Amino acid sequence: MIKSKTLFSIFKILIKILLTAGALYWVFSNVDLEKTRATIAQADPLPLGAAFIAFICSQLFASSRVRTFFGCIGLKLSEWLNYKLYLLGMFYNMFLPGGISGDGYKIFLLRKEYGIETRKLLTAVFMDKLSGLWALTVLLLLLLSKTTGLPIPGYWAWILIIMGTAGYYLILKLWFKPYVPSFLMIHLKALGGQTCQLLCALFILYTLRVEGPFLPYILLFMASSLLALFPLTIGGLGARELVFMYGARYFVLDPQIAITISLLFYSISALSSLPGAYFVFHISSLHKENQGTPTAEV
C-alpha cells in the first residue's frame, strides 16, 4: 500500500510539472519563437557575464542573511558550511521538485546534525523568507513611486513602506523577539540581495541591447519575483514568463524581449544552482566542521 503522504507528494510533483508545462506552452504559443531566438543570438556576452556575477552576489547576501537568522536561535554555522547548505537548497528547488523542498531538506539535516528543535528551524527559515519579501516589496514600491501615469500619487509608496515596516517590526517585537537585535543587519542583507538581483536584470537588459526606458521591464521583473516566491511551478519557471508576457502588453513593450529577459534570468539561476548537485551526492561534506572523513553518499 502506498502511504497517503507519499501519494500527496507525488500529486504535488505532478501539479508542479503540469503548471510549469502549461504556463510555458501558453507563453510560447503567444510569442514569435523565431524572433525570440534572434533576440538571444544578438545578445552581448559581456553584460551577461556581469549579470551572472550580480546573481552570485545576491546568493551570498541571501546565504549570509539566513545564517544570521540561524544565529538568532543559537545555531552557529561557518559562512562556508552555510553557503554549501544554501547551494544544496537552491539545487533542490530548481531541479528536484519533490515532496520536500530545499528548505525542508536543510531543516532535516540541521535538526539531525545539531539537535535544534524543528519548530525553531522552521521559524528561522520562515522569517528569512519574510525578510526577503519585505525587501522585494520595498524596492518595488520605490520603483512605483518613480512611475508616472499610475492612478495613485507616488508618495503613497513611501507611506506604505513606513507603515508596513513599522508594523512588521512590531510583529517581531511581540512574537519573534530573538530576531529583534539583528533586525537592522538582517534587513540590510535582504536589501543587498534584492538590489543585486535588480542589477542582474539591468545587465540582462544591456545584454539584449534594449533601447528606451528600462523601468517598465524592471517593474515586471520585480512583480515576477514576487510571484516566484510561491512554489507553484518548478523554480518559478513559467510563472515569471506569464508575468512578463501580460505585463509587456500592459506597458506596450516588445514581448520577445520581455520573455527573453525572464528566460535568461532563469538560466542564470539554474546555472548558479548546479554546484549544489555535488552536495546531493556528498552529504558528509555538510556535517559539522572537522568531523569525520568525507565519503560519497546518495
PDB file of C-alpha atoms in Angstrom:
ATOM      1  CA  MET A   1       0.000   0.000   0.000  1.00  0.00           C
ATOM      2  CA  ILE A   2       1.295   3.440  -0.864  1.00  0.00           C
ATOM      3  CA  LYS A   3       1.026   5.784   2.091  1.00  0.00           C
ATOM      4  CA  SER A   4      -1.274   8.782   1.738  1.00  0.00           C
ATOM      5  CA  LYS A   5       1.694  11.091   2.470  1.00  0.00           C
ATOM      6  CA  THR A   6       3.604   9.579  -0.455  1.00  0.00           C
ATOM      7  CA  LEU A   7       0.580   9.950  -2.717  1.00  0.00           C
ATOM      8  CA  PHE A   8       0.246  13.600  -1.721  1.00  0.00           C
ATOM      9  CA  SER A   9       3.939  14.207  -2.524  1.00  0.00           C
ATOM     10  CA  ILE A  10       3.525  12.589  -5.942  1.00  0.00           C
ATOM     11  CA  PHE A  11       0.396  14.664  -6.526  1.00  0.00           C
ATOM     12  CA  LYS A  12       2.279  17.879  -5.686  1.00  0.00           C
ATOM     13  CA  ILE A  13       5.090  16.983  -8.099  1.00  0.00           C
ATOM     14  CA  LEU A  14       2.616  16.265 -10.904  1.00  0.00           C
ATOM     15  CA  ILE A  15       0.745  19.516 -10.275  1.00  0.00           C
ATOM     16  CA  LYS A  16       4.018  21.498 -10.391  1.00  0.00           C
ATOM     17  CA  ILE A  17       5.075  19.816 -13.629  1.00  0.00           C
ATOM     18  CA  LEU A  18       1.654  20.389 -15.217  1.00  0.00           C
ATOM     19  CA  LEU A  19       1.534  24.042 -14.143  1.00  0.00           C
ATOM     20  CA  THR A  20       5.061  24.658 -15.416  1.00  0.00           C
ATOM     21  CA  ALA A  21       4.428  22.920 -18.738  1.00  0.00           C
ATOM     22  CA  GLY A  22       1.046  24.606 -19.177  1.00  0.00           C
ATOM     23  CA  ALA A  23       2.409  28.078 -18.426  1.00  0.00           C
ATOM     24  CA  LEU A  24       5.342  27.640 -20.819  1.00  0.00           C
ATOM     25  CA  TYR A  25       3.086  26.261 -23.558  1.00  0.00           C
ATOM     26  CA  TRP A  26       0.742  29.233 -23.213  1.00  0.00           C
ATOM     27  CA  VAL A  27       3.617  31.731 -23.266  1.00  0.00           C
ATOM     28  CA  PHE A  28       5.387  30.231 -26.273  1.00  0.00           C
ATOM     29  CA  SER A  29       2.144  29.903 -28.200  1.00  0.00           C
ATOM     30  CA  ASN A  30       1.673  33.667 -27.817  1.00  0.00           C
ATOM     31  CA  VAL A  31       5.132  34.866 -28.856  1.00  0.00           C
ATOM     32  CA  ASP A  32       7.178  34.587 -32.029  1.00  0.00           C
ATOM     33  CA  LEU A  33       9.824  31.950 -31.257  1.00  0.00           C
ATOM     34  CA  GLU A  34      11.954  32.882 -34.260  1.00  0.00           C
ATOM     35  CA  LYS A  35      12.146  36.486 -33.083  1.00  0.00           C
ATOM     36  CA  THR A  36      12.974  35.285 -29.584  1.00  0.00           C
ATOM     37  CA  ARG A  37      15.860  33.171 -30.948  1.00  0.00           C
ATOM     38  CA  ALA A  38      17.056  36.150 -32.985  1.00  0.00           C
ATOM     39  CA  THR A  39      16.972  38.330 -29.868  1.00  0.00           C
ATOM     40  CA  ILE A  40      19.139  35.825 -27.973  1.00  0.00           C
ATOM     41  CA  ALA A  41      21.516  35.456 -30.940  1.00  0.00           C
ATOM     42  CA  GLN A  42      22.194  39.207 -30.943  1.00  0.00           C
ATOM     43  CA  ALA A  43      22.931  39.318 -27.204  1.00  0.00           C
ATOM     44  CA  ASP A  44      26.109  40.938 -25.914  1.00  0.00           C
ATOM     45  CA  PRO A  45      28.022  38.346 -23.812  1.00  0.00           C
ATOM     46  CA  LEU A  46      29.959  40.886 -21.693  1.00  0.00           C
ATOM     47  CA  PRO A  47      26.970  42.297 -19.755  1.00  0.00           C
ATOM     48  CA  LEU A  48      25.653  38.738 -19.498  1.00  0.00           C
ATOM     49  CA  GLY A  49      28.776  37.823 -17.535  1.00  0.00           C
ATOM     50  CA  ALA A  50      28.172  40.838 -15.285  1.00  0.00           C
ATOM     51  CA  ALA A  51      24.573  39.649 -14.760  1.00  0.00           C
ATOM     52  CA  PHE A  52      25.867  36.255 -13.634  1.00  0.00           C
ATOM     53  CA  ILE A  53      28.276  37.883 -11.163  1.00  0.00           C
ATOM     54  CA  ALA A  54      25.470  40.088  -9.803  1.00  0.00           C
ATOM     55  CA  PHE A  55      23.319  36.998  -9.233  1.00  0.00           C
ATOM     56  CA  ILE A  56      26.156  35.221  -7.408  1.00  0.00           C
ATOM     57  CA  CYS A  57      26.448  38.290  -5.161  1.00  0.00           C
ATOM     58  CA  SER A  58      22.715  38.069  -4.434  1.00  0.00           C
ATOM     59  CA  GLN A  59      23.255  34.434  -3.425  1.00  0.00           C
ATOM     60  CA  LEU A  60      25.996  35.450  -0.999  1.00  0.00           C
ATOM     61  CA  PHE A  61      23.749  38.085   0.579  1.00  0.00           C
ATOM     62  CA  ALA A  62      20.872  35.604   0.881  1.00  0.00           C
ATOM     63  CA  SER A  63      23.105  32.896   2.343  1.00  0.00           C
ATOM     64  CA  SER A  64      24.569  35.295   4.906  1.00  0.00           C
ATOM     65  CA  ARG A  65      21.087  36.520   5.825  1.00  0.00           C
ATOM     66  CA  VAL A  66      19.753  33.059   6.652  1.00  0.00           C
ATOM     67  CA  ARG A  67      22.958  32.395   8.641  1.00  0.00           C
ATOM     68  CA  THR A  68      22.122  35.439  10.779  1.00  0.00           C
ATOM     69  CA  PHE A  69      18.644  34.037  11.390  1.00  0.00           C
ATOM     70  CA  PHE A  70      20.155  30.707  12.428  1.00  0.00           C
ATOM     71  CA  GLY A  71      22.499  32.550  14.785  1.00  0.00           C
ATOM     72  CA  CYS A  72      19.482  34.139  16.484  1.00  0.00           C
ATOM     73  CA  ILE A  73      18.266  30.677  17.552  1.00  0.00           C
ATOM     74  CA  GLY A  74      21.694  29.572  18.764  1.00  0.00           C
ATOM     75  CA  LEU A  75      22.789  27.710  15.639  1.00  0.00           C
ATOM     76  CA  LYS A  76      26.304  28.877  14.799  1.00  0.00           C
ATOM     77  CA  LEU A  77      27.402  27.877  11.295  1.00  0.00           C
ATOM     78  CA  SER A  78      30.507  28.964   9.421  1.00  0.00           C
ATOM     79  CA  GLU A  79      29.904  31.079   6.328  1.00  0.00           C
ATOM     80  CA  TRP A  80      31.265  28.286   4.124  1.00  0.00           C
ATOM     81  CA  LEU A  81      29.132  25.493   5.591  1.00  0.00           C
ATOM     82  CA  ASN A  82      26.078  27.727   5.471  1.00  0.00           C
ATOM     83  CA  TYR A  83      26.760  28.609   1.821  1.00  0.00           C
ATOM     84  CA  LYS A  84      27.045  24.911   0.935  1.00  0.00           C
ATOM     85  CA  LEU A  85      23.678  24.305   2.574  1.00  0.00           C
ATOM     86  CA  TYR A  86      22.261  27.253   0.647  1.00  0.00           C
ATOM     87  CA  LEU A  87      23.509  25.820  -2.671  1.00  0.00           C
ATOM     88  CA  LEU A  88      22.017  22.437  -1.806  1.00  0.00           C
ATOM     89  CA  GLY A  89      18.663  24.075  -1.102  1.00  0.00           C
ATOM     90  CA  MET A  90      18.763  26.010  -4.382  1.00  0.00           C
ATOM     91  CA  PHE A  91      19.556  22.863  -6.343  1.00  0.00           C
ATOM     92  CA  TYR A  92      16.625  21.032  -4.748  1.00  0.00           C
ATOM     93  CA  ASN A  93      14.252  23.900  -5.532  1.00  0.00           C
ATOM     94  CA  MET A  94      15.430  24.289  -9.136  1.00  0.00           C
ATOM     95  CA  PHE A  95      15.909  20.692 -10.259  1.00  0.00           C
ATOM     96  CA  LEU A  96      14.264  18.315  -7.785  1.00  0.00           C
ATOM     97  CA  PRO A  97      10.605  19.328  -7.406  1.00  0.00           C
ATOM     98  CA  GLY A  98       9.876  16.575  -4.934  1.00  0.00           C
ATOM     99  CA  GLY A  99       7.688  16.387  -1.876  1.00  0.00           C
ATOM    100  CA  ILE A 100      10.396  18.037   0.230  1.00  0.00           C
ATOM    101  CA  SER A 101      11.695  21.477  -0.699  1.00  0.00           C
ATOM    102  CA  GLY A 102      15.282  22.670  -0.462  1.00  0.00           C
ATOM    103  CA  ASP A 103      14.469  24.447   2.789  1.00  0.00           C
ATOM    104  CA  GLY A 104      12.761  21.338   4.136  1.00  0.00           C
ATOM    105  CA  TYR A 105      15.806  19.212   3.395  1.00  0.00           C
ATOM    106  CA  LYS A 106      18.118  21.756   5.051  1.00  0.00           C
ATOM    107  CA  ILE A 107      15.932  21.721   8.157  1.00  0.00           C
ATOM    108  CA  PHE A 108      16.101  17.917   8.226  1.00  0.00           C
ATOM    109  CA  LEU A 109      19.914  17.951   8.015  1.00  0.00           C
ATOM    110  CA  LEU A 110      20.375  20.683  10.619  1.00  0.00           C
ATOM    111  CA  ARG A 111      17.979  19.033  13.065  1.00  0.00           C
ATOM    112  CA  LYS A 112      19.803  15.727  12.672  1.00  0.00           C
ATOM    113  CA  GLU A 113      23.299  17.230  12.938  1.00  0.00           C
ATOM    114  CA  TYR A 114      22.815  19.912  15.603  1.00  0.00           C
ATOM    115  CA  GLY A 115      19.741  18.793  17.509  1.00  0.00           C
ATOM    116  CA  ILE A 116      17.961  22.127  17.094  1.00  0.00           C
ATOM    117  CA  GLU A 117      14.180  21.948  17.509  1.00  0.00           C
ATOM    118  CA  THR A 118      12.296  21.645  14.233  1.00  0.00           C
ATOM    119  CA  ARG A 119       9.955  24.463  15.283  1.00  0.00           C
ATOM    120  CA  LYS A 120      12.869  26.868  15.767  1.00  0.00           C
ATOM    121  CA  LEU A 121      14.396  25.951  12.408  1.00  0.00           C
ATOM    122  CA  LEU A 122      11.048  26.311  10.637  1.00  0.00           C
ATOM    123  CA  THR A 123      10.519  29.728  12.217  1.00  0.00           C
ATOM    124  CA  ALA A 124      14.004  30.903  11.234  1.00  0.00           C
ATOM    125  CA  VAL A 125      13.502  29.813   7.618  1.00  0.00           C
ATOM    126  CA  PHE A 126      10.039  31.392   7.508  1.00  0.00           C
ATOM    127  CA  MET A 127      11.370  34.674   8.898  1.00  0.00           C
ATOM    128  CA  ASP A 128      14.168  34.587   6.326  1.00  0.00           C
ATOM    129  CA  LYS A 129      11.591  34.324   3.535  1.00  0.00           C
ATOM    130  CA  LEU A 130       9.578  37.120   5.135  1.00  0.00           C
ATOM    131  CA  SER A 131      12.601  39.433   5.233  1.00  0.00           C
ATOM    132  CA  GLY A 132      13.215  38.752   1.537  1.00  0.00           C
ATOM    133  CA  LEU A 133       9.575  39.537   0.797  1.00  0.00           C
ATOM    134  CA  TRP A 134       9.899  42.790   2.771  1.00  0.00           C
ATOM    135  CA  ALA A 135      12.963  43.863   0.771  1.00  0.00           C
ATOM    136  CA  LEU A 136      11.348  42.946  -2.536  1.00  0.00           C
ATOM    137  CA  THR A 137       8.193  44.889  -1.635  1.00  0.00           C
ATOM    138  CA  VAL A 138      10.175  47.946  -0.516  1.00  0.00           C
ATOM    139  CA  LEU A 139      12.156  48.086  -3.763  1.00  0.00           C
ATOM    140  CA  LEU A 140       9.015  47.548  -5.830  1.00  0.00           C
ATOM    141  CA  LEU A 141       7.226  50.383  -4.031  1.00  0.00           C
ATOM    142  CA  LEU A 142      10.237  52.660  -4.518  1.00  0.00           C
ATOM    143  CA  LEU A 143      10.172  51.957  -8.242  1.00  0.00           C
ATOM    144  CA  LEU A 144       6.414  52.533  -8.372  1.00  0.00           C
ATOM    145  CA  SER A 145       6.912  55.910  -6.679  1.00  0.00           C
ATOM    146  CA  LYS A 146       9.019  56.924  -9.707  1.00  0.00           C
ATOM    147  CA  THR A 147       6.477  55.645 -12.241  1.00  0.00           C
ATOM    148  CA  THR A 148       4.248  58.176 -13.944  1.00  0.00           C
ATOM    149  CA  GLY A 149       0.656  57.555 -15.027  1.00  0.00           C
ATOM    150  CA  LEU A 150      -0.391  55.485 -12.016  1.00  0.00           C
ATOM    151  CA  PRO A 151      -3.862  56.092 -10.530  1.00  0.00           C
ATOM    152  CA  ILE A 152      -2.362  56.886  -7.079  1.00  0.00           C
ATOM    153  CA  PRO A 153       0.299  59.513  -6.227  1.00  0.00           C
ATOM    154  CA  GLY A 154       3.893  58.391  -5.695  1.00  0.00           C
ATOM    155  CA  TYR A 155       4.107  59.496  -2.067  1.00  0.00           C
ATOM    156  CA  TRP A 156       1.694  56.695  -1.141  1.00  0.00           C
ATOM    157  CA  ALA A 157       4.523  54.272  -1.804  1.00  0.00           C
ATOM    158  CA  TRP A 158       6.575  55.929   0.940  1.00  0.00           C
ATOM    159  CA  ILE A 159       3.616  55.857   3.324  1.00  0.00           C
ATOM    160  CA  LEU A 160       3.163  52.130   2.687  1.00  0.00           C
ATOM    161  CA  ILE A 161       6.889  51.464   3.188  1.00  0.00           C
ATOM    162  CA  ILE A 162       6.984  53.315   6.520  1.00  0.00           C
ATOM    163  CA  MET A 163       3.736  51.880   7.870  1.00  0.00           C
ATOM    164  CA  GLY A 164       4.490  48.370   6.605  1.00  0.00           C
ATOM    165  CA  THR A 165       7.993  48.336   8.080  1.00  0.00           C
ATOM    166  CA  ALA A 166       6.760  49.682  11.420  1.00  0.00           C
ATOM    167  CA  GLY A 167       4.033  47.029  11.571  1.00  0.00           C
ATOM    168  CA  TYR A 168       6.484  44.316  10.567  1.00  0.00           C
ATOM    169  CA  TYR A 169       8.930  45.386  13.305  1.00  0.00           C
ATOM    170  CA  LEU A 170       6.129  45.435  15.879  1.00  0.00           C
ATOM    171  CA  ILE A 171       5.183  41.849  14.983  1.00  0.00           C
ATOM    172  CA  LEU A 172       8.797  40.790  15.512  1.00  0.00           C
ATOM    173  CA  LYS A 173       8.931  42.678  18.791  1.00  0.00           C
ATOM    174  CA  LEU A 174       5.796  40.973  20.116  1.00  0.00           C
ATOM    175  CA  TRP A 175       6.118  37.388  18.844  1.00  0.00           C
ATOM    176  CA  PHE A 176       9.634  36.856  17.428  1.00  0.00           C
ATOM    177  CA  LYS A 177      11.874  38.595  19.962  1.00  0.00           C
ATOM    178  CA  PRO A 178      15.052  36.534  19.291  1.00  0.00           C
ATOM    179  CA  TYR A 179      15.343  38.195  15.858  1.00  0.00           C
ATOM    180  CA  VAL A 180      14.879  41.801  17.007  1.00  0.00           C
ATOM    181  CA  PRO A 181      18.551  42.526  17.970  1.00  0.00           C
ATOM    182  CA  SER A 182      19.644  41.554  14.437  1.00  0.00           C
ATOM    183  CA  PHE A 183      16.787  43.392  12.680  1.00  0.00           C
ATOM    184  CA  LEU A 184      18.959  46.053  11.025  1.00  0.00           C
ATOM    185  CA  MET A 185      21.692  43.674   9.847  1.00  0.00           C
ATOM    186  CA  ILE A 186      19.195  41.126   8.542  1.00  0.00           C
ATOM    187  CA  HIS A 187      17.253  43.641   6.504  1.00  0.00           C
ATOM    188  CA  LEU A 188      20.314  45.399   5.131  1.00  0.00           C
ATOM    189  CA  LYS A 189      21.381  41.993   3.819  1.00  0.00           C
ATOM    190  CA  ALA A 190      17.879  41.459   2.413  1.00  0.00           C
ATOM    191  CA  LEU A 191      18.031  44.784   0.576  1.00  0.00           C
ATOM    192  CA  GLY A 192      21.539  43.974  -0.626  1.00  0.00           C
ATOM    193  CA  GLY A 193      20.442  40.646  -2.079  1.00  0.00           C
ATOM    194  CA  GLN A 194      17.404  42.064  -3.861  1.00  0.00           C
ATOM    195  CA  THR A 195      19.430  45.008  -5.174  1.00  0.00           C
ATOM    196  CA  CYS A 196      21.936  42.569  -6.680  1.00  0.00           C
ATOM    197  CA  GLN A 197      19.068  40.769  -8.418  1.00  0.00           C
ATOM    198  CA  LEU A 198      17.895  44.123  -9.766  1.00  0.00           C
ATOM    199  CA  LEU A 199      21.397  44.719 -11.102  1.00  0.00           C
ATOM    200  CA  CYS A 200      21.271  41.265 -12.680  1.00  0.00           C
ATOM    201  CA  ALA A 201      18.075  42.272 -14.516  1.00  0.00           C
ATOM    202  CA  LEU A 202      19.656  45.570 -15.617  1.00  0.00           C
ATOM    203  CA  PHE A 203      22.693  43.776 -17.042  1.00  0.00           C
ATOM    204  CA  ILE A 204      20.367  41.407 -18.906  1.00  0.00           C
ATOM    205  CA  LEU A 205      18.698  44.465 -20.464  1.00  0.00           C
ATOM    206  CA  TYR A 206      22.119  45.683 -21.606  1.00  0.00           C
ATOM    207  CA  THR A 207      22.846  42.162 -22.861  1.00  0.00           C
ATOM    208  CA  LEU A 208      19.778  42.334 -25.099  1.00  0.00           C
ATOM    209  CA  ARG A 209      20.675  45.865 -26.265  1.00  0.00           C
ATOM    210  CA  VAL A 210      17.316  47.201 -25.110  1.00  0.00           C
ATOM    211  CA  GLU A 211      16.596  50.753 -26.164  1.00  0.00           C
ATOM    212  CA  GLY A 212      14.201  53.072 -24.379  1.00  0.00           C
ATOM    213  CA  PRO A 213      13.213  53.253 -20.693  1.00  0.00           C
ATOM    214  CA  PHE A 214      14.253  50.317 -18.514  1.00  0.00           C
ATOM    215  CA  LEU A 215      11.778  50.998 -15.702  1.00  0.00           C
ATOM    216  CA  PRO A 216       8.798  49.025 -17.133  1.00  0.00           C
ATOM    217  CA  TYR A 217      10.995  45.947 -17.624  1.00  0.00           C
ATOM    218  CA  ILE A 218      12.378  46.266 -14.084  1.00  0.00           C
ATOM    219  CA  LEU A 219       8.869  46.605 -12.663  1.00  0.00           C
ATOM    220  CA  LEU A 220       7.856  43.417 -14.444  1.00  0.00           C
ATOM    221  CA  PHE A 221      10.971  41.691 -13.144  1.00  0.00           C
ATOM    222  CA  MET A 222      10.095  42.681  -9.571  1.00  0.00           C
ATOM    223  CA  ALA A 223       6.473  41.599  -9.998  1.00  0.00           C
ATOM    224  CA  SER A 224       7.587  38.242 -11.425  1.00  0.00           C
ATOM    225  CA  SER A 225       9.966  37.785  -8.468  1.00  0.00           C
ATOM    226  CA  LEU A 226       7.044  38.270  -6.094  1.00  0.00           C
ATOM    227  CA  LEU A 227       5.030  35.594  -7.895  1.00  0.00           C
ATOM    228  CA  ALA A 228       8.025  33.247  -7.984  1.00  0.00           C
ATOM    229  CA  LEU A 229       8.127  33.282  -4.161  1.00  0.00           C
ATOM    230  CA  PHE A 230       5.107  30.978  -4.247  1.00  0.00           C
ATOM    231  CA  PRO A 231       6.228  27.437  -5.203  1.00  0.00           C
ATOM    232  CA  LEU A 232       3.558  26.890  -7.848  1.00  0.00           C
ATOM    233  CA  THR A 233       5.952  25.892 -10.639  1.00  0.00           C
ATOM    234  CA  ILE A 234       9.432  24.362 -10.846  1.00  0.00           C
ATOM    235  CA  GLY A 235      11.901  27.064  -9.812  1.00  0.00           C
ATOM    236  CA  GLY A 236       9.435  29.774 -10.849  1.00  0.00           C
ATOM    237  CA  LEU A 237       9.741  28.693 -14.491  1.00  0.00           C
ATOM    238  CA  GLY A 238       6.599  29.544 -16.424  1.00  0.00           C
ATOM    239  CA  ALA A 239       5.202  31.820 -13.709  1.00  0.00           C
ATOM    240  CA  ARG A 240       7.782  34.530 -14.409  1.00  0.00           C
ATOM    241  CA  GLU A 241       7.232  34.259 -18.143  1.00  0.00           C
ATOM    242  CA  LEU A 242       3.479  34.733 -17.740  1.00  0.00           C
ATOM    243  CA  VAL A 243       4.060  37.948 -15.787  1.00  0.00           C
ATOM    244  CA  PHE A 244       6.413  39.255 -18.467  1.00  0.00           C
ATOM    245  CA  MET A 245       4.070  38.302 -21.301  1.00  0.00           C
ATOM    246  CA  TYR A 246       0.972  40.007 -19.880  1.00  0.00           C
ATOM    247  CA  GLY A 247       2.999  42.883 -18.440  1.00  0.00           C
ATOM    248  CA  ALA A 248       4.529  43.556 -21.850  1.00  0.00           C
ATOM    249  CA  ARG A 249       1.033  44.012 -23.246  1.00  0.00           C
ATOM    250  CA  TYR A 250       0.119  46.435 -20.454  1.00  0.00           C
ATOM    251  CA  PHE A 251       3.259  48.576 -20.838  1.00  0.00           C
ATOM    252  CA  VAL A 252       3.309  48.153 -24.662  1.00  0.00           C
ATOM    253  CA  LEU A 253       6.744  46.515 -24.660  1.00  0.00           C
ATOM    254  CA  ASP A 254       8.381  44.089 -27.072  1.00  0.00           C
ATOM    255  CA  PRO A 255       7.083  40.673 -25.882  1.00  0.00           C
ATOM    256  CA  GLN A 256      10.106  38.830 -27.310  1.00  0.00           C
ATOM    257  CA  ILE A 257      12.492  40.922 -25.248  1.00  0.00           C
ATOM    258  CA  ALA A 258      10.307  40.611 -22.151  1.00  0.00           C
ATOM    259  CA  ILE A 259      10.168  36.807 -22.379  1.00  0.00           C
ATOM    260  CA  THR A 260      13.890  36.592 -23.150  1.00  0.00           C
ATOM    261  CA  ILE A 261      14.722  38.584 -20.004  1.00  0.00           C
ATOM    262  CA  SER A 262      12.814  36.044 -17.950  1.00  0.00           C
ATOM    263  CA  LEU A 263      14.403  33.038 -19.689  1.00  0.00           C
ATOM    264  CA  LEU A 264      17.928  34.422 -19.293  1.00  0.00           C
ATOM    265  CA  PHE A 265      17.347  35.128 -15.612  1.00  0.00           C
ATOM    266  CA  TYR A 266      16.081  31.582 -15.113  1.00  0.00           C
ATOM    267  CA  SER A 267      19.111  30.213 -16.965  1.00  0.00           C
ATOM    268  CA  ILE A 268      21.471  32.208 -14.740  1.00  0.00           C
ATOM    269  CA  SER A 269      19.616  30.993 -11.637  1.00  0.00           C
ATOM    270  CA  ALA A 270      19.767  27.380 -12.799  1.00  0.00           C
ATOM    271  CA  LEU A 271      23.449  27.551 -13.742  1.00  0.00           C
ATOM    272  CA  SER A 272      24.425  29.111 -10.417  1.00  0.00           C
ATOM    273  CA  SER A 273      22.459  26.384  -8.602  1.00  0.00           C
ATOM    274  CA  LEU A 274      24.249  23.487 -10.294  1.00  0.00           C
ATOM    275  CA  PRO A 275      27.138  23.340  -7.755  1.00  0.00           C
ATOM    276  CA  GLY A 276      24.533  22.232  -5.211  1.00  0.00           C
ATOM    277  CA  ALA A 277      24.365  18.900  -7.063  1.00  0.00           C
ATOM    278  CA  TYR A 278      27.732  17.971  -5.543  1.00  0.00           C
ATOM    279  CA  PHE A 279      26.292  18.049  -2.032  1.00  0.00           C
ATOM    280  CA  VAL A 280      23.371  15.821  -3.002  1.00  0.00           C
ATOM    281  CA  PHE A 281      25.923  13.029  -3.504  1.00  0.00           C
ATOM    282  CA  HIS A 282      28.355  14.139  -0.757  1.00  0.00           C
ATOM    283  CA  ILE A 283      26.118  14.734   2.244  1.00  0.00           C
ATOM    284  CA  SER A 284      29.041  14.047   4.591  1.00  0.00           C
ATOM    285  CA  SER A 285      30.660  17.314   3.463  1.00  0.00           C
ATOM    286  CA  LEU A 286      27.763  19.103   5.169  1.00  0.00           C
ATOM    287  CA  HIS A 287      28.487  17.612   8.593  1.00  0.00           C
ATOM    288  CA  LYS A 288      29.852  19.726  11.414  1.00  0.00           C
ATOM    289  CA  GLU A 289      33.277  21.121  10.598  1.00  0.00           C
ATOM    290  CA  ASN A 290      36.239  18.907  11.461  1.00  0.00           C
ATOM    291  CA  GLN A 291      34.111  15.801  11.998  1.00  0.00           C
ATOM    292  CA  GLY A 292      34.731  12.548  10.216  1.00  0.00           C
ATOM    293  CA  THR A 293      36.185  11.922   6.784  1.00  0.00           C
ATOM    294  CA  PRO A 294      34.280  12.874   3.655  1.00  0.00           C
ATOM    295  CA  THR A 295      32.624   9.971   1.831  1.00  0.00           C
ATOM    296  CA  ALA A 296      30.199   9.907  -1.025  1.00  0.00           C
ATOM    297  CA  GLU A 297      26.589   9.286  -0.131  1.00  0.00           C
ATOM    298  CA  VAL A 298      23.416   9.343  -2.168  1.00  0.00           C
TER     299      VAL A 298
END
